[in-house]
Amino acid sequence: MAKHIFITGGVVSSLGKGITAASIGMLLKNRGLRVRHQKLDPYINVDPGTMSPFQHGEVYVTNDGAETDLDLGHYERFTGIACTRHSNYTTGQIYHAVISKERRGDYLGATVQVIPHITNEIKQAILSVGGDDVDVAITEIGGTAGDIESLPFLEATRQLYHELGRGNALFIHLTLVPYIRAAGEMKTKPAQQSTGILRSIGIQPDILVCRCEHHMSEEHFKKLALFCNIERRAVIEEKDVALSIYEVPLELQQQGLDELVLEFLNMRAKPPALSAWKKMISSLRHPAHEVELAIVGKYIQLRDAYKSIYEALDHAGFALQTRVKIRGVQAEDVEKKDAASLLAGVHGILVPGGFGYRGIEGKINAITHARERRIPFLGLCLGMQCAVIEFARHVCGLKGATSEEWHPKAEHKVIALMAGQKSVTEMGGTMRLGAYPCVLAAASQARALYRAPRVDERHRHRYEVNNTYRAEFERRGMLLSGLSPDGQLVEIIELRDHPYFLATQAHPEFQSQPTKPHPLFRGFVKAALSHRSSPT
């Protein structure tokens, strides 16, 4: 039977429960244990697929096609273990399942209530990640202790903790120990109060992890242990790291958190194998090179909107001993101003995914700049579609070339709605989602980078390259270097006469890891290094 770890948060949101959960999973996995992660989100949306990136950040897509919370990206990047649709449940999903059962008559006329029906559904969701092939299931509960939305999830984990029995389940509470600058001291009272909220509903944390700006004194540790009813050795400091979130697992391991977890769960495991991780950390701390890359998008002011892209670029930098500096360029600014001035001095240009027409012409202008100046370019999802439109307009001479998404009556719709999407009326969970195979052309840059004839990448889109124009594109110098196995969908394009101009309909950023960077991102950063070194 799988052991279960429940991770809660207190005081404020955005403390980093996802990073802490991912770090614990990474440490246990590197001790030889089979780990699975899960995130319980208290919002009523069924999933984040229809939510604005300004509110929620990026939508992370799993191999099996679930649109999920961005914390699942942290789980996968830290552990290298793929998440599934069972790795993310929302209040919306839980209530939808319960109401569907009620409508079918599954409850045999009972009055349907939060307890036991909603909490039972939540418990089933939690147990869904704890199969025979799992040693430890780590469940992060979204929100903050005291939030009314989180109460059913906390109650369900309280019940499950007692049903599984001590030694089979563990509560870890992440809280804040703030530094009051005016007073020049740290305060433990917020952490005491958030722990008290949990105790008031029957949850006694076993381990307390304390986020802080400065190191805590022994007095702080003892006070928290005393007033939070926790052993002194189970109070763990999680101080802000200097350079990267990837330093967090090593900081926690040095304090013995992984040993403590194993002890509380009555488990034994081999010593952690962390040499590859430590080598990666050494590379990020002591880079030999530096490049500046521009990301031209419409959500630049919110880093979480492109979270996996930023991480994938960093991963490539780690492997190449290169510090990657990002210049965020608002796509709409490139519509109003000269692209050359906004992009002056960058060594590579990346255009990410997105939806809607806002900022599109700016993205296309940036792509023109990359193509004409021979600056390394990487396009992702909508970024590939914009690259196709730019090529159609300025190389093929197809005046007004565009996408059917924005101009359905245009003459040259070089990007068209997928055949399977034409009957779709609802927005949520209806796109082409999840991992799909791609066959790579033999003499292509993509195949050389992947070092494989066929790959699987994750997708999230409704539109595709219009096959009517494929012959013209190829005649003019575009290589359709990645196709679906049936040859009907263009998955990757590149330009034959450009040092690095590559775009994919997929989201390769979702499969990059800090010790195993994605080939397309590694190739992009390597090309940027070459461009930086080449004469202007």
Coordinates of C-alpha atoms in Angstrom, one line a residue:
M1 CA 0.0 0.0 0.0
A2 CA 1.3 3.4 -0.9
K3 CA 2.2 5.9 1.9
H4 CA 0.6 9.3 1.6
I5 CA 2.1 12.8 2.3
F6 CA -0.3 15.7 2.5
I7 CA 1.2 19.2 2.1
T8 CA -0.8 22.2 3.3
G9 CA 0.0 26.0 3.3
G10 CA -0.5 28.8 5.7
V11 CA -0.4 32.6 6.1
V12 CA -0.3 33.6 2.4
S13 CA -0.5 32.0 -1.0
S14 CA 2.4 31.7 -3.4
L15 CA 4.7 30.4 -0.6
G16 CA 6.0 27.6 -2.8
K17 CA 4.0 24.5 -1.8
G18 CA 4.6 23.2 -5.3
I19 CA 8.4 23.6 -5.1
T20 CA 8.4 22.0 -1.7
A21 CA 6.3 19.1 -2.8
A22 CA 8.5 18.6 -5.9
S23 CA 11.7 18.8 -3.9
I24 CA 10.5 16.1 -1.4
G25 CA 9.4 14.0 -4.4
M26 CA 12.8 14.4 -6.0
L27 CA 14.7 13.4 -2.8
L28 CA 12.6 10.3 -2.3
K29 CA 12.8 9.3 -5.9
N30 CA 16.6 9.6 -5.8
R31 CA 16.6 7.3 -2.9
G32 CA 15.0 4.6 -5.1
L33 CA 11.4 5.1 -4.1
R34 CA 8.5 5.2 -6.6
V35 CA 6.8 8.5 -6.2
R36 CA 3.6 10.1 -7.6
H37 CA 2.4 13.7 -7.2
Q38 CA -1.0 15.2 -7.0
K39 CA -2.5 18.8 -6.7
L40 CA -5.9 19.5 -5.3
D41 CA -7.2 22.9 -6.4
P42 CA -10.1 24.5 -4.6
Y43 CA -11.4 26.6 -7.5
I44 CA -14.8 25.6 -9.1
N45 CA -13.5 25.7 -12.7
V46 CA -13.3 22.1 -13.9
D47 CA -9.8 22.8 -15.0
P48 CA -7.6 25.8 -15.8
G49 CA -8.0 25.4 -19.5
T50 CA -10.4 28.3 -19.9
M51 CA -8.8 30.5 -17.3
S52 CA -6.8 33.7 -18.2
P53 CA -3.0 33.4 -17.9
F54 CA -3.2 36.7 -16.0
Q55 CA -5.1 34.9 -13.3
H56 CA -3.7 31.4 -13.3
G57 CA -0.4 31.4 -15.3
E58 CA 0.3 28.7 -17.8
V59 CA -1.9 25.6 -18.4
Y60 CA 0.3 22.5 -18.0
V61 CA -0.7 19.6 -20.3
T62 CA -0.1 16.0 -19.4
N63 CA 0.7 13.1 -21.8
D64 CA -2.9 11.8 -21.4
G65 CA -4.4 15.2 -22.4
A66 CA -5.4 16.8 -19.1
E67 CA -5.2 20.6 -18.8
T68 CA -3.8 21.1 -15.3
D69 CA -2.2 23.4 -12.8
L70 CA 1.3 24.7 -13.5
D71 CA 2.6 23.0 -10.3
L72 CA 2.5 19.7 -12.1
G73 CA 5.3 21.1 -14.2
H74 CA 7.4 21.5 -11.1
Y75 CA 6.6 17.9 -10.1
E76 CA 7.7 16.5 -13.5
R77 CA 10.8 18.7 -13.9
F78 CA 12.1 17.8 -10.4
T79 CA 11.4 14.1 -10.5
G80 CA 11.3 13.1 -14.2
I81 CA 8.0 11.2 -13.5
A82 CA 5.1 11.9 -15.8
C83 CA 1.9 13.1 -14.2
T84 CA -1.6 12.1 -15.4
R85 CA -5.1 13.4 -15.3
H86 CA -5.3 11.8 -11.8
S87 CA -2.6 14.2 -10.7
N88 CA -4.9 17.3 -10.6
Y89 CA -8.4 17.5 -9.2
T90 CA -10.4 20.7 -8.7
T91 CA -13.6 21.5 -6.7
G92 CA -15.3 21.7 -10.0
Q93 CA -14.3 18.1 -11.0
I94 CA -15.3 16.8 -7.5
Y95 CA -18.7 18.4 -7.5
H96 CA -19.3 17.5 -11.1
A97 CA -18.6 13.8 -10.3
V98 CA -20.9 13.9 -7.2
I99 CA -23.8 15.6 -9.0
S100 CA -23.5 13.2 -11.9
K101 CA -23.8 10.3 -9.5
E102 CA -26.8 11.9 -7.8
R103 CA -28.6 12.4 -11.2
R104 CA -28.0 8.7 -12.0
G105 CA -29.4 7.7 -8.7
D106 CA -26.2 6.2 -7.3
Y107 CA -26.9 7.5 -3.8
L108 CA -30.2 5.6 -3.6
G109 CA -32.2 8.7 -2.5
A110 CA -29.9 9.9 0.2
T111 CA -29.5 13.6 0.9
V112 CA -26.2 14.5 -0.8
Q113 CA -23.9 16.5 1.5
V114 CA -20.4 17.7 1.8
I115 CA -19.8 15.0 4.4
P116 CA -19.7 12.2 3.5
H117 CA -20.3 12.5 -0.3
I118 CA -18.0 15.3 -1.3
T119 CA -15.2 14.2 1.1
N120 CA -15.6 10.6 0.0
E121 CA -15.1 11.7 -3.6
I122 CA -12.0 13.6 -2.7
K123 CA -10.6 10.6 -0.8
Q124 CA -11.2 8.4 -3.9
A125 CA -9.3 11.1 -6.0
I126 CA -6.4 11.0 -3.6
L127 CA -6.2 7.2 -3.5
S128 CA -6.3 7.2 -7.3
V129 CA -2.6 8.0 -7.4
G130 CA -1.5 5.4 -4.9
G131 CA -1.5 2.1 -6.9
D132 CA 0.6 -1.0 -6.5
D133 CA 3.4 0.7 -8.5
V134 CA 3.7 3.6 -6.0
D135 CA 5.6 3.8 -2.7
V136 CA 4.8 7.4 -1.8
A137 CA 2.0 9.6 -3.0
I138 CA 2.5 13.3 -2.4
T139 CA -0.7 15.4 -2.4
E140 CA -0.5 19.2 -2.3
I141 CA -3.6 21.0 -1.2
G142 CA -4.1 24.3 -2.9
G143 CA -5.0 27.5 -1.1
T144 CA -4.2 28.6 2.4
A145 CA -5.3 27.3 5.8
G146 CA -8.5 29.2 6.7
D147 CA -9.8 29.5 3.1
I148 CA -13.4 28.4 3.0
E149 CA -12.8 26.8 -0.4
S150 CA -10.2 24.5 0.9
L151 CA -12.1 23.1 3.9
P152 CA -13.6 20.0 2.1
F153 CA -10.1 19.0 0.9
L154 CA -8.6 19.5 4.4
E155 CA -11.5 17.5 6.0
A156 CA -11.0 14.7 3.5
T157 CA -7.3 14.5 4.2
R158 CA -8.0 14.6 8.0
Q159 CA -10.3 11.6 7.6
L160 CA -7.9 9.7 5.3
Y161 CA -5.0 10.3 7.7
H162 CA -6.8 8.5 10.4
E163 CA -8.1 5.8 8.1
L164 CA -4.7 5.0 6.8
G165 CA -3.2 5.0 10.3
R166 CA -0.1 6.6 11.8
G167 CA 3.0 5.6 9.9
N168 CA 1.1 5.4 6.6
A169 CA 0.3 9.1 6.2
L170 CA 2.1 12.4 7.0
F171 CA 1.1 16.0 7.2
I172 CA 3.6 18.7 6.2
H173 CA 2.6 22.3 6.7
L174 CA 4.4 25.0 4.8
T175 CA 4.2 28.4 6.5
L176 CA 5.8 31.8 6.6
V177 CA 8.1 33.3 9.2
P178 CA 8.3 36.9 8.0
Y179 CA 11.0 39.4 8.6
I180 CA 9.7 42.8 9.8
R181 CA 12.2 45.2 8.4
A182 CA 11.2 48.2 10.5
A183 CA 11.6 46.1 13.7
G184 CA 14.6 44.3 12.4
E185 CA 13.4 40.9 13.6
M186 CA 11.5 37.7 12.4
K187 CA 8.1 36.8 13.8
T188 CA 6.7 33.3 14.4
K189 CA 3.2 34.3 15.3
P190 CA 1.8 34.0 11.7
A191 CA 3.1 30.4 11.6
Q192 CA 1.7 29.6 15.0
Q193 CA -1.7 30.9 13.9
S194 CA -1.8 29.0 10.6
T195 CA -0.9 25.8 12.5
G196 CA -3.6 26.6 15.0
I197 CA -6.2 26.9 12.2
L198 CA -5.3 23.3 11.1
R199 CA -5.4 22.0 14.7
S200 CA -8.9 23.6 15.1
I201 CA -10.2 21.3 12.3
G202 CA -8.4 18.2 13.6
I203 CA -5.2 18.3 11.7
Q204 CA -1.9 18.2 13.6
P205 CA 1.1 18.8 11.3
D206 CA 3.9 16.3 11.7
I207 CA 6.5 18.5 10.0
L208 CA 6.6 22.3 9.8
V209 CA 8.5 23.8 6.9
C210 CA 9.2 27.6 7.3
R211 CA 9.7 29.9 4.4
C212 CA 11.9 32.9 5.4
E213 CA 14.1 35.6 4.0
H214 CA 16.8 35.2 6.8
H215 CA 18.1 32.2 8.8
M216 CA 16.0 31.5 11.9
S217 CA 17.7 31.4 15.3
E218 CA 17.5 28.5 17.7
E219 CA 15.0 30.5 19.6
H220 CA 12.7 30.6 16.6
F221 CA 12.9 26.9 16.1
K222 CA 12.1 26.2 19.8
K223 CA 9.2 28.6 19.9
L224 CA 7.6 27.1 16.8
A225 CA 8.1 23.6 18.1
L226 CA 6.5 24.6 21.4
F227 CA 3.5 26.6 20.2
C228 CA 2.8 24.4 17.1
N229 CA 3.0 21.2 19.1
I230 CA 5.8 19.8 16.8
E231 CA 9.1 18.2 17.7
R232 CA 12.0 20.6 17.4
R233 CA 13.8 18.4 14.8
A234 CA 10.6 18.5 12.7
V235 CA 10.8 22.2 12.3
I236 CA 12.6 22.8 8.9
E237 CA 13.9 26.0 7.5
E238 CA 13.3 26.8 3.9
K239 CA 15.1 30.1 3.4
D240 CA 15.0 31.9 0.0
V241 CA 17.6 30.5 -2.3
A242 CA 20.2 32.7 -4.0
L243 CA 19.9 31.7 -7.6
S244 CA 17.4 29.0 -8.5
I245 CA 14.5 26.9 -7.2
Y246 CA 16.6 23.8 -8.1
E247 CA 18.8 24.6 -5.1
V248 CA 15.8 23.9 -2.7
P249 CA 16.0 20.1 -2.6
L250 CA 19.7 20.2 -1.6
E251 CA 18.9 22.7 1.1
L252 CA 16.1 20.5 2.5
Q253 CA 18.3 17.4 2.2
Q254 CA 21.1 19.0 4.2
Q255 CA 18.6 19.5 7.1
G256 CA 17.6 15.9 6.9
L257 CA 14.0 16.4 5.7
D258 CA 14.1 13.2 3.6
E259 CA 15.3 11.1 6.5
L260 CA 12.6 12.6 8.7
V261 CA 9.9 11.7 6.2
L262 CA 11.1 8.1 5.9
E263 CA 11.2 7.8 9.7
F264 CA 7.7 9.1 10.2
L265 CA 6.4 6.8 7.4
N266 CA 8.2 3.8 8.8
M267 CA 10.2 3.3 5.5
R268 CA 13.8 2.5 4.6
A269 CA 15.5 3.5 1.5
K270 CA 19.0 3.7 0.0
P271 CA 21.1 7.0 0.3
P272 CA 20.1 9.7 -2.2
A273 CA 21.9 9.7 -5.5
L274 CA 22.3 13.4 -6.1
S275 CA 25.6 13.6 -8.1
A276 CA 23.8 14.6 -11.4
W277 CA 21.7 17.2 -9.6
K278 CA 24.8 18.7 -7.8
K279 CA 26.6 18.9 -11.1
M280 CA 23.7 20.8 -12.6
I281 CA 23.7 23.2 -9.6
S282 CA 27.5 23.8 -10.0
S283 CA 26.9 24.7 -13.6
L284 CA 24.2 27.2 -12.8
R285 CA 26.3 28.8 -10.1
H286 CA 29.5 29.0 -12.2
P287 CA 28.4 29.7 -15.9
A288 CA 31.2 30.1 -18.5
H289 CA 29.0 32.0 -21.0
E290 CA 26.0 34.3 -21.2
V291 CA 23.4 34.9 -23.9
E292 CA 20.4 37.2 -24.0
L293 CA 17.2 35.8 -25.6
A294 CA 14.0 37.7 -26.4
I295 CA 10.6 36.2 -25.6
V296 CA 8.0 38.1 -27.7
G297 CA 4.6 37.4 -26.2
K298 CA 1.4 39.0 -25.0
Y299 CA 1.6 37.9 -21.3
I300 CA 5.2 39.0 -20.7
Q301 CA 4.4 40.9 -17.5
L302 CA 3.4 37.6 -15.9
R303 CA 6.3 35.2 -15.7
D304 CA 4.1 32.3 -14.7
A305 CA 2.2 32.6 -18.1
Y306 CA 5.4 31.1 -19.7
K307 CA 6.7 29.2 -16.7
S308 CA 7.8 26.0 -18.5
I309 CA 9.5 28.0 -21.3
Y310 CA 11.6 30.0 -18.9
E311 CA 12.6 26.8 -17.1
A312 CA 13.4 24.9 -20.3
L313 CA 15.7 27.8 -21.4
D314 CA 17.4 27.6 -18.0
H315 CA 17.8 23.8 -18.4
A316 CA 19.5 24.3 -21.8
G317 CA 21.8 26.9 -20.2
F318 CA 22.8 24.5 -17.4
A319 CA 23.9 21.9 -19.9
L320 CA 25.9 24.5 -21.9
Q321 CA 27.3 26.3 -18.8
T322 CA 25.5 29.4 -20.0
R323 CA 23.6 32.0 -18.0
V324 CA 20.4 32.7 -20.0
K325 CA 19.1 36.3 -19.7
I326 CA 15.6 36.9 -20.9
R327 CA 14.4 40.1 -22.4
G328 CA 10.6 40.1 -22.2
V329 CA 9.2 42.0 -25.2
Q330 CA 5.5 42.8 -25.3
A331 CA 4.2 41.7 -28.7
E332 CA 1.9 44.8 -29.1
D333 CA 5.0 47.0 -28.6
V334 CA 6.6 45.4 -31.7
E335 CA 3.5 46.5 -33.7
K336 CA 3.9 50.1 -32.7
K337 CA 7.7 50.4 -32.7
D338 CA 10.6 49.3 -34.8
A339 CA 11.4 45.6 -34.2
A340 CA 15.1 46.3 -34.7
S341 CA 15.2 48.7 -31.7
L342 CA 13.3 46.5 -29.4
L343 CA 15.3 43.4 -30.3
A344 CA 18.7 45.0 -30.7
G345 CA 21.5 42.9 -29.3
V346 CA 19.6 39.7 -28.5
H347 CA 21.2 36.5 -29.6
G348 CA 17.9 34.6 -30.1
I349 CA 14.2 35.2 -30.5
L350 CA 11.4 32.9 -29.1
V351 CA 7.7 33.4 -29.9
P352 CA 5.5 31.3 -27.5
G353 CA 1.9 30.0 -27.8
G354 CA -1.3 31.9 -27.0
F355 CA -4.8 32.6 -28.3
G356 CA -6.5 35.5 -30.0
Y357 CA -5.4 38.2 -32.4
R358 CA -4.0 40.7 -29.9
G359 CA -0.2 41.1 -30.5
I360 CA -0.1 38.8 -33.5
E361 CA 1.3 41.4 -35.9
G362 CA 4.0 42.2 -33.4
K363 CA 5.0 38.5 -33.2
I364 CA 5.1 38.4 -37.0
N365 CA 7.3 41.5 -37.2
A366 CA 9.7 39.9 -34.7
I367 CA 9.8 36.7 -36.8
T368 CA 10.6 38.8 -39.9
H369 CA 13.5 40.4 -37.9
A370 CA 14.8 36.9 -36.9
R371 CA 14.5 35.5 -40.4
E372 CA 16.1 38.5 -42.2
R373 CA 18.9 39.1 -39.7
R374 CA 19.6 35.4 -39.4
I375 CA 19.1 35.5 -35.7
P376 CA 18.3 32.0 -34.1
F377 CA 14.5 31.6 -33.8
L378 CA 12.3 29.1 -32.0
G379 CA 8.5 29.2 -32.4
L380 CA 6.1 27.2 -30.1
C381 CA 2.5 26.4 -31.0
L382 CA 1.0 29.8 -32.1
G383 CA 4.6 30.8 -32.6
M384 CA 4.9 28.2 -35.4
Q385 CA 1.6 29.4 -36.9
C386 CA 2.9 33.0 -36.9
A387 CA 6.2 31.8 -38.5
V388 CA 4.1 30.1 -41.3
I389 CA 2.1 33.3 -41.8
E390 CA 5.2 35.4 -42.0
F391 CA 6.8 33.1 -44.5
A392 CA 3.6 33.0 -46.6
R393 CA 3.4 36.8 -46.7
H394 CA 7.0 37.9 -47.1
V395 CA 8.7 34.9 -48.9
C396 CA 5.8 33.4 -50.9
G397 CA 4.1 36.7 -51.7
L398 CA 0.7 35.6 -50.4
K399 CA -0.7 39.0 -49.6
G400 CA -2.8 39.1 -46.4
A401 CA -2.0 35.5 -45.5
T402 CA -3.4 34.8 -42.0
S403 CA -5.2 32.3 -39.8
E404 CA -8.8 31.2 -40.0
E405 CA -8.9 31.8 -36.3
W406 CA -8.9 35.6 -36.7
H407 CA -10.0 36.1 -40.3
P408 CA -12.3 33.3 -41.4
K409 CA -13.1 35.0 -44.8
A410 CA -9.6 35.8 -45.8
E411 CA -8.3 34.7 -49.2
H412 CA -5.1 33.0 -47.9
K413 CA -5.9 31.1 -44.7
V414 CA -2.5 29.4 -44.4
I415 CA -3.5 28.3 -40.9
A416 CA -6.8 26.5 -40.8
L417 CA -9.1 24.9 -38.2
M418 CA -8.4 21.2 -37.7
A419 CA -11.0 18.9 -39.3
G420 CA -11.8 17.3 -36.0
Q421 CA -12.5 20.7 -34.4
K422 CA -15.2 21.9 -36.8
S423 CA -18.1 20.4 -34.9
V424 CA -16.8 21.5 -31.5
T425 CA -19.0 24.0 -29.6
E426 CA -17.7 23.9 -26.0
M427 CA -14.3 25.4 -25.0
G428 CA -13.2 23.4 -22.1
G429 CA -11.0 20.3 -22.8
T430 CA -12.0 20.1 -26.4
M431 CA -8.7 21.0 -28.2
R432 CA -6.1 18.6 -29.5
L433 CA -4.6 17.7 -26.2
G434 CA -1.8 15.4 -24.9
A435 CA 1.1 13.6 -26.5
Y436 CA 1.1 12.7 -30.2
P437 CA 3.8 11.1 -32.4
C438 CA 5.8 13.0 -34.9
V439 CA 7.9 11.5 -37.7
L440 CA 11.1 13.5 -38.4
A441 CA 12.6 14.1 -41.9
A442 CA 15.9 12.3 -42.4
A443 CA 18.0 15.3 -43.5
S444 CA 16.5 17.8 -41.0
Q445 CA 17.9 19.8 -38.2
A446 CA 15.0 18.6 -36.0
R447 CA 16.1 14.9 -36.5
A448 CA 19.7 15.8 -35.8
L449 CA 18.7 17.5 -32.6
Y450 CA 16.4 14.8 -31.4
R451 CA 18.7 12.0 -32.6
A452 CA 15.6 9.9 -33.3
P453 CA 13.4 9.3 -36.3
R454 CA 10.2 9.6 -34.3
V455 CA 9.3 11.5 -31.1
D456 CA 6.2 12.2 -29.0
E457 CA 5.4 15.8 -28.0
R458 CA 2.5 17.3 -26.1
H459 CA -0.1 19.5 -27.9
R460 CA -2.7 22.1 -27.1
H461 CA -4.3 23.7 -30.2
R462 CA -7.2 23.8 -32.6
Y463 CA -5.5 25.1 -35.8
E464 CA -3.0 23.6 -38.1
V465 CA -1.0 24.4 -41.3
N466 CA -3.3 24.4 -44.2
N467 CA -2.2 21.5 -46.4
T468 CA -3.2 23.4 -49.6
Y469 CA -0.1 25.6 -49.3
R470 CA 2.4 22.9 -48.3
A471 CA 3.9 22.5 -51.8
E472 CA 4.4 26.2 -52.2
F473 CA 6.1 26.5 -48.8
E474 CA 8.5 23.7 -49.6
R475 CA 9.2 25.2 -53.1
R476 CA 10.2 28.4 -51.4
G477 CA 12.7 26.9 -49.0
M478 CA 10.6 25.8 -46.0
L479 CA 11.3 22.2 -44.8
L480 CA 8.3 20.5 -43.2
S481 CA 10.6 18.5 -41.0
G482 CA 8.1 16.9 -38.7
L483 CA 4.8 15.3 -39.7
S484 CA 2.1 13.2 -38.0
P485 CA 2.5 9.5 -38.9
D486 CA -0.3 9.7 -41.5
G487 CA 1.4 12.8 -43.1
Q488 CA -1.6 15.0 -42.7
L489 CA -0.5 17.4 -39.9
V490 CA 2.6 19.6 -40.0
E491 CA 4.2 19.4 -36.6
I492 CA 7.7 21.0 -37.1
I493 CA 9.0 23.5 -39.7
E494 CA 12.4 24.9 -40.4
L495 CA 14.2 27.0 -43.0
R496 CA 16.9 25.4 -45.1
D497 CA 19.0 28.6 -45.5
H498 CA 19.0 29.8 -41.9
P499 CA 21.4 28.8 -39.0
Y500 CA 18.5 28.0 -36.6
F501 CA 15.0 28.8 -37.6
L502 CA 12.8 26.1 -36.2
A503 CA 9.2 26.0 -35.0
T504 CA 6.9 23.3 -33.7
Q505 CA 3.1 23.1 -33.2
A506 CA 3.8 21.2 -30.0
H507 CA 4.9 22.4 -26.5
P508 CA 8.3 20.8 -26.0
E509 CA 8.9 22.9 -22.9
F510 CA 6.6 20.5 -21.0
Q511 CA 9.2 17.7 -21.3
S512 CA 12.4 19.5 -20.4
Q513 CA 14.2 18.7 -17.1
P514 CA 17.1 20.5 -15.3
T515 CA 19.4 17.5 -15.8
K516 CA 17.9 16.5 -19.1
P517 CA 17.2 19.6 -21.3
H518 CA 14.9 19.4 -24.2
P519 CA 16.8 19.0 -27.5
L520 CA 15.1 21.9 -29.3
F521 CA 15.8 24.3 -26.4
R522 CA 19.4 23.1 -26.1
G523 CA 19.8 23.5 -29.9
F524 CA 18.3 27.0 -29.7
V525 CA 20.6 28.2 -26.8
K526 CA 23.6 26.6 -28.6
A527 CA 22.7 28.5 -31.8
A528 CA 22.3 31.7 -29.7
L529 CA 25.8 31.2 -28.3
S530 CA 27.2 30.8 -31.9
H531 CA 25.3 33.9 -33.0
R532 CA 26.8 35.8 -30.1
S533 CA 30.3 34.8 -31.1
S534 CA 29.9 35.4 -34.8
P535 CA 31.0 38.7 -36.4
T536 CA 28.1 41.3 -36.8

